[in-house]
Each structure stands twice: as structure tokens, then as C-alpha cells.
Amino acid sequence: MEFSSPAQRRLETLRSHLNSSPADDPAASLFLNATASASPFSNDSYSVVLPEKLDTGKWNVYRSAKSPTKLISRFPDHPEIGTLHDNFVHAVETYPDNKYLGTRARPDGTVGEYTWMTYAETASARQAIGSGLLHNGINHGACVGLYFINRPEWLVVDHACAAYSFISVPLYDTLGPVAVKFVVNHATLQAIFCVPQTLNTLLSFLAEIPSIRLVVVVGGADENLPSLPPGSGVKIVSYQKLLSQVVFYNVLFIYGYVIFLW
């Protein structure tokens, strides 16, 4: 039998797979991924192997076993969820008081009990950070760098980028300052969130990354932040100050003292 298009060949392969088991047809070019089974006592699997082969590398092409013939952009039971932002908003509305982001490091560096942010608290921080970026002149669509290791603020900033149409760009300090400088210039970052440790590295080549307009230091005290020459065009603020500034402006707006805030 001949098929006029790759799509028809794929459909016939899928039909063959759905009508027979690999044991019945060892030559079938699409089969269940046994290593990804949902349960060792179940025949259900998470993925199927498509007949396409990659031009390079040894990996197969996989697709969900629940939708082997097409990609899914929306879930039937949640048609309102189409993006990561939609997914987070749904979680906030459904589980506002549930624990979401936890940290357990004591100030002395030892491991203690978890301190949690709920979904609602994270959503409030996300709104404050996104509004704060706009208030400091960072435009919609701008690239925002995250220059620190995993911590709750990393997720908050990433959620803010998704909610306010910014593009989050991870900057890995393990790659070294040369690689970070290249990524910053290549993506034309306008703002960077960092920690005191990575701030020192950032300042060492700040003059070589002219697109930067705002540096936000996570975990740093305002009184310890360095001062930059007025002509540098770069503002340095702490993460906490960015949060408190936005809360202050929101209060003014609520009571009608200021008409336009951002």
C-alpha cells in the first residue's frame, strides 16, 4: 500500500498500533514506551514512539499516548488554560492558601524548618514585581535576566515575566562572566535580578552591557548596595525595595492621591 504524504503514513502506523499489540506485530513502527509506564502493574503508558527518526542523535520522537495523532494546546476539562500563566492563575484561584514555594535555610547556613509562601502570596509578589518593572521603565516585551541559583524569588520573577509580557532569560553563573556577558548582550537584556555574590561579577563588566537599565539585588540590604555614577543610566535597587515601592504606589492609587502610577 502506498501513501501520498507523511501524515497518511503516520496515521496508518498509528491505526496499526491501536488495532494490534507489539506482541502481535513486532514489526510495528510505533509502540508503547515501556520504560515510561504509569504503573509497573499496568499496561498504561505515558508516551508512544512515532515512526519519524531524528537526523542526528540516538533519540526517538515521542508523543503522549493520550493524543498520538496531534499536539494538544488545551485540555478538554480546562479549556481556559493555554499557557503557563493561565496554569498559575488557575492554581491561585483554586488553591490560594495552599503551600507553594518553600525554603528551609537558616541565616547561619544550616538547614531548618520550611518557611512557605502560599499561591496567593506568590501571586501578590508576582504582581508587585511585574508592576515594579513597568514603573522603573522596563517595557513590555523586554528581556529580563535571572542571575542567581534556585530560590523562591526566581519563580516569582519568572511568573512576573509571564504575567507582564516580559521574557525571562536565565543566566548561569557556572558558565563564567564571559558567557554571561555574551548572553546579556545577545538577548539585549534591560533588567537583571541577581544576588550579592553575582552582583560583584555583574559590576565588573557593567560598562560592556549597554542595554541594562535596572539591576535588582535579591537578598541584599539597601544600605549595602553600591552607588553608580549618574551618567551610567543604570539603577540598582533591592528586591525588597521594589516590592515595597509598588505596595506604596498601590495604596496611593486606592485612596485616589495619584491618578496614573505606571
Short mmCIF file of N, CA and C in Angstrom, two decimals, residues 95-228:
data_model
loop_
_atom_site.label_atom_id
_atom_site.label_comp_id
_atom_site.label_asym_id
_atom_site.label_seq_id
_atom_site.Cartn_x
_atom_site.Cartn_y
_atom_site.Cartn_z
N TYR A 95 -6.42 27.12 44.71
CA TYR A 95 -5.75 26.76 45.96
C TYR A 95 -5.02 27.97 46.56
N PRO A 96 -5.68 29.09 46.82
CA PRO A 96 -4.97 30.29 47.24
C PRO A 96 -4.17 30.14 48.53
N ASP A 97 -4.66 29.31 49.46
CA ASP A 97 -4.00 29.18 50.76
C ASP A 97 -3.08 27.97 50.85
N ASN A 98 -2.94 27.23 49.77
CA ASN A 98 -2.04 26.07 49.78
C ASN A 98 -0.59 26.51 49.70
N LYS A 99 0.29 25.71 50.29
CA LYS A 99 1.73 25.99 50.23
C LYS A 99 2.24 25.82 48.80
N TYR A 100 3.12 26.72 48.40
CA TYR A 100 3.64 26.65 47.03
C TYR A 100 5.16 26.69 46.99
N LEU A 101 5.79 27.76 47.50
CA LEU A 101 7.24 27.89 47.45
C LEU A 101 7.79 27.84 48.87
N GLY A 102 8.73 26.93 49.10
CA GLY A 102 9.29 26.77 50.44
C GLY A 102 10.81 26.89 50.46
N THR A 103 11.32 27.43 51.54
CA THR A 103 12.76 27.49 51.75
C THR A 103 13.06 27.09 53.19
N ARG A 104 14.22 26.47 53.42
CA ARG A 104 14.49 25.96 54.75
C ARG A 104 15.91 26.27 55.23
N ALA A 105 16.56 27.23 54.66
CA ALA A 105 17.91 27.59 55.08
C ALA A 105 17.85 28.66 56.17
N ARG A 106 18.53 28.43 57.29
CA ARG A 106 18.63 29.44 58.34
C ARG A 106 19.67 30.48 57.95
N PRO A 107 19.63 31.66 58.61
CA PRO A 107 20.62 32.69 58.30
C PRO A 107 22.06 32.23 58.49
N ASP A 108 22.29 31.26 59.40
CA ASP A 108 23.66 30.78 59.62
C ASP A 108 24.07 29.69 58.63
N GLY A 109 23.18 29.39 57.68
CA GLY A 109 23.52 28.42 56.65
C GLY A 109 23.09 27.00 56.94
N THR A 110 22.63 26.72 58.15
CA THR A 110 22.16 25.38 58.48
C THR A 110 20.74 25.17 57.98
N VAL A 111 20.32 23.92 57.95
CA VAL A 111 19.00 23.58 57.43
C VAL A 111 17.99 23.58 58.57
N GLY A 112 16.92 24.33 58.41
CA GLY A 112 15.88 24.40 59.43
C GLY A 112 14.54 23.97 58.89
N GLU A 113 13.47 24.41 59.53
CA GLU A 113 12.13 24.09 59.09
C GLU A 113 11.77 24.93 57.86
N TYR A 114 10.86 24.43 57.06
CA TYR A 114 10.44 25.14 55.86
C TYR A 114 9.64 26.40 56.22
N THR A 115 9.92 27.46 55.50
CA THR A 115 9.10 28.67 55.50
C THR A 115 8.43 28.75 54.14
N TRP A 116 7.10 28.88 54.15
CA TRP A 116 6.35 28.73 52.91
C TRP A 116 5.72 30.04 52.45
N MET A 117 5.61 30.16 51.14
CA MET A 117 4.74 31.15 50.50
C MET A 117 3.56 30.40 49.89
N THR A 118 2.36 30.89 50.13
CA THR A 118 1.18 30.27 49.53
C THR A 118 1.05 30.72 48.07
N TYR A 119 0.13 30.10 47.37
CA TYR A 119 -0.14 30.53 45.99
C TYR A 119 -0.57 31.99 45.95
N ALA A 120 -1.44 32.39 46.91
CA ALA A 120 -1.92 33.77 46.92
C ALA A 120 -0.79 34.75 47.20
N GLU A 121 0.09 34.42 48.14
CA GLU A 121 1.22 35.29 48.47
C GLU A 121 2.17 35.41 47.27
N THR A 122 2.38 34.30 46.60
CA THR A 122 3.24 34.33 45.41
C THR A 122 2.62 35.19 44.31
N ALA A 123 1.31 35.10 44.15
CA ALA A 123 0.63 35.91 43.14
C ALA A 123 0.75 37.39 43.46
N SER A 124 0.67 37.76 44.73
CA SER A 124 0.81 39.16 45.13
C SER A 124 2.22 39.66 44.84
N ALA A 125 3.23 38.83 45.18
CA ALA A 125 4.61 39.21 44.90
C ALA A 125 4.85 39.30 43.40
N ARG A 126 4.27 38.39 42.64
CA ARG A 126 4.41 38.42 41.18
C ARG A 126 3.86 39.72 40.62
N GLN A 127 2.69 40.14 41.11
CA GLN A 127 2.09 41.37 40.64
C GLN A 127 2.96 42.58 41.00
N ALA A 128 3.51 42.57 42.21
CA ALA A 128 4.36 43.69 42.64
C ALA A 128 5.62 43.78 41.80
N ILE A 129 6.25 42.64 41.52
CA ILE A 129 7.49 42.66 40.73
C ILE A 129 7.20 43.08 39.30
N GLY A 130 6.16 42.55 38.70
CA GLY A 130 5.81 42.94 37.33
C GLY A 130 5.48 44.42 37.23
N SER A 131 4.70 44.94 38.18
CA SER A 131 4.36 46.35 38.19
C SER A 131 5.60 47.20 38.45
N GLY A 132 6.48 46.68 39.33
CA GLY A 132 7.71 47.41 39.62
C GLY A 132 8.62 47.55 38.42
N LEU A 133 8.68 46.53 37.61
CA LEU A 133 9.49 46.62 36.39
C LEU A 133 8.92 47.68 35.45
N LEU A 134 7.60 47.70 35.29
CA LEU A 134 6.99 48.72 34.45
C LEU A 134 7.24 50.11 35.02
N HIS A 135 7.09 50.24 36.34
CA HIS A 135 7.28 51.54 36.99
C HIS A 135 8.70 52.06 36.79
N ASN A 136 9.68 51.15 36.71
CA ASN A 136 11.08 51.56 36.52
C ASN A 136 11.47 51.63 35.05
N GLY A 137 10.49 51.67 34.17
CA GLY A 137 10.78 51.94 32.77
C GLY A 137 11.11 50.74 31.91
N ILE A 138 10.89 49.54 32.42
CA ILE A 138 11.13 48.34 31.61
C ILE A 138 9.87 48.07 30.79
N ASN A 139 10.02 48.02 29.49
CA ASN A 139 8.87 47.95 28.59
C ASN A 139 8.38 46.52 28.38
N HIS A 140 7.10 46.40 28.07
CA HIS A 140 6.55 45.09 27.71
C HIS A 140 7.37 44.48 26.57
N GLY A 141 7.64 43.19 26.68
CA GLY A 141 8.41 42.50 25.66
C GLY A 141 9.90 42.52 25.90
N ALA A 142 10.35 43.25 26.92
CA ALA A 142 11.78 43.33 27.22
C ALA A 142 12.28 42.02 27.83
N CYS A 143 13.56 41.76 27.65
CA CYS A 143 14.19 40.57 28.24
C CYS A 143 14.70 40.90 29.64
N VAL A 144 14.43 40.00 30.58
CA VAL A 144 14.81 40.19 31.98
C VAL A 144 15.67 39.00 32.40
N GLY A 145 16.85 39.26 32.92
CA GLY A 145 17.77 38.19 33.31
C GLY A 145 17.58 37.75 34.75
N LEU A 146 17.80 36.47 35.00
CA LEU A 146 17.78 35.91 36.35
C LEU A 146 19.16 35.32 36.62
N TYR A 147 19.94 36.02 37.45
CA TYR A 147 21.35 35.71 37.63
C TYR A 147 21.60 35.21 39.05
N PHE A 148 20.93 34.12 39.43
CA PHE A 148 21.16 33.51 40.74
C PHE A 148 20.60 32.11 40.73
N ILE A 149 21.00 31.32 41.73
CA ILE A 149 20.56 29.93 41.79
C ILE A 149 19.12 29.85 42.27
N ASN A 150 18.56 28.64 42.23
CA ASN A 150 17.15 28.45 42.56
C ASN A 150 16.82 28.91 43.97
N ARG A 151 15.76 29.69 44.07
CA ARG A 151 15.19 30.14 45.32
C ARG A 151 13.80 30.68 45.00
N PRO A 152 12.93 30.91 46.00
CA PRO A 152 11.56 31.34 45.70
C PRO A 152 11.48 32.56 44.81
N GLU A 153 12.39 33.52 45.00
CA GLU A 153 12.35 34.73 44.18
C GLU A 153 12.55 34.45 42.70
N TRP A 154 13.26 33.38 42.38
CA TRP A 154 13.47 33.01 40.98
C TRP A 154 12.11 32.73 40.33
N LEU A 155 11.28 31.92 41.01
CA LEU A 155 9.96 31.59 40.47
C LEU A 155 9.05 32.81 40.43
N VAL A 156 9.13 33.67 41.46
CA VAL A 156 8.29 34.86 41.49
C VAL A 156 8.60 35.75 40.28
N VAL A 157 9.87 35.98 40.01
CA VAL A 157 10.26 36.81 38.87
C VAL A 157 9.83 36.16 37.56
N ASP A 158 10.00 34.86 37.46
CA ASP A 158 9.61 34.16 36.24
C ASP A 158 8.10 34.26 36.01
N HIS A 159 7.32 34.11 37.08
CA HIS A 159 5.87 34.28 36.97
C HIS A 159 5.53 35.72 36.57
N ALA A 160 6.25 36.69 37.12
CA ALA A 160 6.01 38.09 36.78
C ALA A 160 6.26 38.33 35.30
N CYS A 161 7.32 37.74 34.78
CA CYS A 161 7.62 37.89 33.36
C CYS A 161 6.49 37.32 32.50
N ALA A 162 5.97 36.16 32.90
CA ALA A 162 4.88 35.55 32.14
C ALA A 162 3.61 36.40 32.21
N ALA A 163 3.35 37.01 33.37
CA ALA A 163 2.12 37.77 33.56
C ALA A 163 2.18 39.14 32.89
N TYR A 164 3.39 39.73 32.79
CA TYR A 164 3.51 41.10 32.29
C TYR A 164 4.20 41.18 30.93
N SER A 165 4.25 40.06 30.24
CA SER A 165 4.78 40.02 28.87
C SER A 165 6.24 40.43 28.80
N PHE A 166 7.04 39.99 29.77
CA PHE A 166 8.49 40.08 29.67
C PHE A 166 9.03 38.70 29.29
N ILE A 167 10.28 38.67 28.87
CA ILE A 167 10.93 37.41 28.51
C ILE A 167 12.01 37.12 29.53
N SER A 168 11.84 36.04 30.30
CA SER A 168 12.83 35.69 31.32
C SER A 168 14.00 34.95 30.67
N VAL A 169 15.21 35.36 31.06
CA VAL A 169 16.42 34.78 30.49
C VAL A 169 17.33 34.30 31.63
N PRO A 170 17.44 32.99 31.86
CA PRO A 170 18.33 32.50 32.92
C PRO A 170 19.80 32.78 32.57
N LEU A 171 20.54 33.24 33.56
CA LEU A 171 21.98 33.48 33.41
C LEU A 171 22.70 32.58 34.41
N TYR A 172 23.44 31.62 33.91
CA TYR A 172 24.07 30.63 34.78
C TYR A 172 25.46 31.10 35.19
N ASP A 173 25.62 31.33 36.50
CA ASP A 173 26.92 31.82 36.98
C ASP A 173 28.02 30.78 36.81
N THR A 174 27.64 29.50 36.67
CA THR A 174 28.65 28.47 36.48
C THR A 174 29.35 28.58 35.13
N LEU A 175 28.76 29.30 34.18
CA LEU A 175 29.37 29.44 32.87
C LEU A 175 30.47 30.50 32.85
N GLY A 176 30.53 31.33 33.90
CA GLY A 176 31.57 32.35 33.95
C GLY A 176 31.12 33.68 33.39
N PRO A 177 31.83 34.76 33.73
CA PRO A 177 31.41 36.10 33.32
C PRO A 177 31.42 36.33 31.82
N VAL A 178 32.31 35.68 31.09
CA VAL A 178 32.37 35.89 29.64
C VAL A 178 31.08 35.40 28.99
N ALA A 179 30.63 34.22 29.40
CA ALA A 179 29.39 33.67 28.83
C ALA A 179 28.19 34.50 29.24
N VAL A 180 28.15 34.97 30.49
CA VAL A 180 27.04 35.79 30.96
C VAL A 180 26.98 37.09 30.18
N LYS A 181 28.12 37.72 29.98
CA LYS A 181 28.16 38.97 29.22
C LYS A 181 27.67 38.75 27.79
N PHE A 182 28.04 37.62 27.19
CA PHE A 182 27.59 37.32 25.83
C PHE A 182 26.08 37.18 25.79
N VAL A 183 25.50 36.44 26.74
CA VAL A 183 24.05 36.22 26.75
C VAL A 183 23.31 37.53 26.96
N VAL A 184 23.80 38.36 27.90
CA VAL A 184 23.15 39.64 28.18
C VAL A 184 23.09 40.51 26.93
N ASN A 185 24.21 40.60 26.22
CA ASN A 185 24.24 41.43 25.01
C ASN A 185 23.46 40.80 23.86
N HIS A 186 23.53 39.47 23.76
CA HIS A 186 22.83 38.79 22.67
C HIS A 186 21.32 38.94 22.82
N ALA A 187 20.81 38.88 24.07
CA ALA A 187 19.37 38.99 24.32
C ALA A 187 18.94 40.42 24.58
N THR A 188 19.90 41.35 24.62
CA THR A 188 19.62 42.77 24.87
C THR A 188 18.77 42.95 26.14
N LEU A 189 19.26 42.40 27.24
CA LEU A 189 18.54 42.48 28.50
C LEU A 189 18.41 43.93 28.96
N GLN A 190 17.25 44.27 29.51
CA GLN A 190 17.03 45.59 30.08
C GLN A 190 17.11 45.58 31.60
N ALA A 191 16.85 44.43 32.22
CA ALA A 191 16.89 44.32 33.68
C ALA A 191 17.50 42.98 34.05
N ILE A 192 18.17 42.96 35.21
CA ILE A 192 18.76 41.72 35.71
C ILE A 192 18.47 41.61 37.20
N PHE A 193 17.96 40.46 37.62
CA PHE A 193 17.82 40.13 39.03
C PHE A 193 19.02 39.27 39.42
N CYS A 194 19.70 39.65 40.49
CA CYS A 194 20.89 38.93 40.91
C CYS A 194 20.93 38.86 42.43
N VAL A 195 21.96 38.24 42.98
CA VAL A 195 22.22 38.20 44.41
C VAL A 195 23.54 38.92 44.66
N PRO A 196 23.87 39.26 45.92
CA PRO A 196 25.11 40.00 46.16
C PRO A 196 26.35 39.33 45.56
N GLN A 197 26.39 38.00 45.56
CA GLN A 197 27.56 37.30 45.02
C GLN A 197 27.70 37.53 43.51
N THR A 198 26.60 37.45 42.78
CA THR A 198 26.69 37.64 41.34
C THR A 198 26.68 39.12 40.96
N LEU A 199 26.25 39.98 41.88
CA LEU A 199 26.29 41.42 41.61
C LEU A 199 27.72 41.88 41.37
N ASN A 200 28.66 41.39 42.17
CA ASN A 200 30.06 41.80 42.01
C ASN A 200 30.59 41.44 40.63
N THR A 201 30.23 40.25 40.15
CA THR A 201 30.66 39.85 38.81
C THR A 201 30.00 40.73 37.76
N LEU A 202 28.72 41.02 37.95
CA LEU A 202 27.99 41.85 37.01
C LEU A 202 28.60 43.24 36.91
N LEU A 203 28.96 43.81 38.04
CA LEU A 203 29.53 45.16 38.04
C LEU A 203 30.89 45.21 37.33
N SER A 204 31.58 44.08 37.28
CA SER A 204 32.90 44.06 36.65
C SER A 204 32.84 44.28 35.15
N PHE A 205 31.68 44.00 34.53
CA PHE A 205 31.56 44.23 33.08
C PHE A 205 30.31 45.02 32.75
N LEU A 206 29.80 45.80 33.72
CA LEU A 206 28.58 46.57 33.51
C LEU A 206 28.71 47.55 32.35
N ALA A 207 29.90 48.13 32.18
CA ALA A 207 30.11 49.10 31.10
C ALA A 207 30.05 48.45 29.73
N GLU A 208 30.16 47.11 29.68
CA GLU A 208 30.16 46.39 28.41
C GLU A 208 28.80 45.81 28.06
N ILE A 209 27.77 46.10 28.86
CA ILE A 209 26.42 45.64 28.58
C ILE A 209 25.49 46.86 28.57
N PRO A 210 25.51 47.64 27.50
CA PRO A 210 24.84 48.94 27.48
C PRO A 210 23.32 48.89 27.52
N SER A 211 22.70 47.74 27.28
CA SER A 211 21.23 47.69 27.27
C SER A 211 20.63 47.66 28.67
N ILE A 212 21.44 47.35 29.69
CA ILE A 212 20.93 47.22 31.06
C ILE A 212 20.51 48.57 31.62
N ARG A 213 19.29 48.61 32.18
CA ARG A 213 18.77 49.84 32.80
C ARG A 213 18.45 49.66 34.27
N LEU A 214 18.23 48.41 34.71
CA LEU A 214 17.83 48.16 36.09
C LEU A 214 18.49 46.88 36.60
N VAL A 215 19.06 46.95 37.79
CA VAL A 215 19.63 45.78 38.47
C VAL A 215 18.91 45.64 39.81
N VAL A 216 18.30 44.47 40.04
CA VAL A 216 17.57 44.21 41.28
C VAL A 216 18.34 43.14 42.05
N VAL A 217 18.71 43.47 43.29
CA VAL A 217 19.52 42.57 44.11
C VAL A 217 18.63 41.83 45.09
N VAL A 218 18.59 40.51 44.97
CA VAL A 218 17.79 39.66 45.84
C VAL A 218 18.62 39.28 47.07
N GLY A 219 18.09 39.54 48.26
CA GLY A 219 18.79 39.18 49.48
C GLY A 219 19.84 40.18 49.93
N GLY A 220 19.86 41.34 49.33
CA GLY A 220 20.82 42.37 49.71
C GLY A 220 20.13 43.52 50.42
N ALA A 221 20.83 44.14 51.37
CA ALA A 221 20.29 45.29 52.09
C ALA A 221 20.55 46.56 51.29
N ASP A 222 19.59 47.47 51.33
CA ASP A 222 19.71 48.71 50.55
C ASP A 222 20.96 49.49 50.91
N GLU A 223 21.28 49.52 52.21
CA GLU A 223 22.43 50.32 52.63
C GLU A 223 23.76 49.73 52.17
N ASN A 224 23.74 48.48 51.75
CA ASN A 224 24.99 47.84 51.29
C ASN A 224 25.13 47.83 49.78
N LEU A 225 24.15 48.36 49.08
CA LEU A 225 24.22 48.35 47.62
C LEU A 225 25.16 49.45 47.14
N PRO A 226 25.95 49.17 46.12
CA PRO A 226 26.89 50.17 45.61
C PRO A 226 26.18 51.30 44.88
N SER A 227 26.84 52.43 44.82
CA SER A 227 26.31 53.58 44.07
C SER A 227 27.01 53.63 42.72
N LEU A 228 26.23 53.92 41.70
CA LEU A 228 26.78 54.03 40.35
C LEU A 228 26.81 55.48 39.92
#
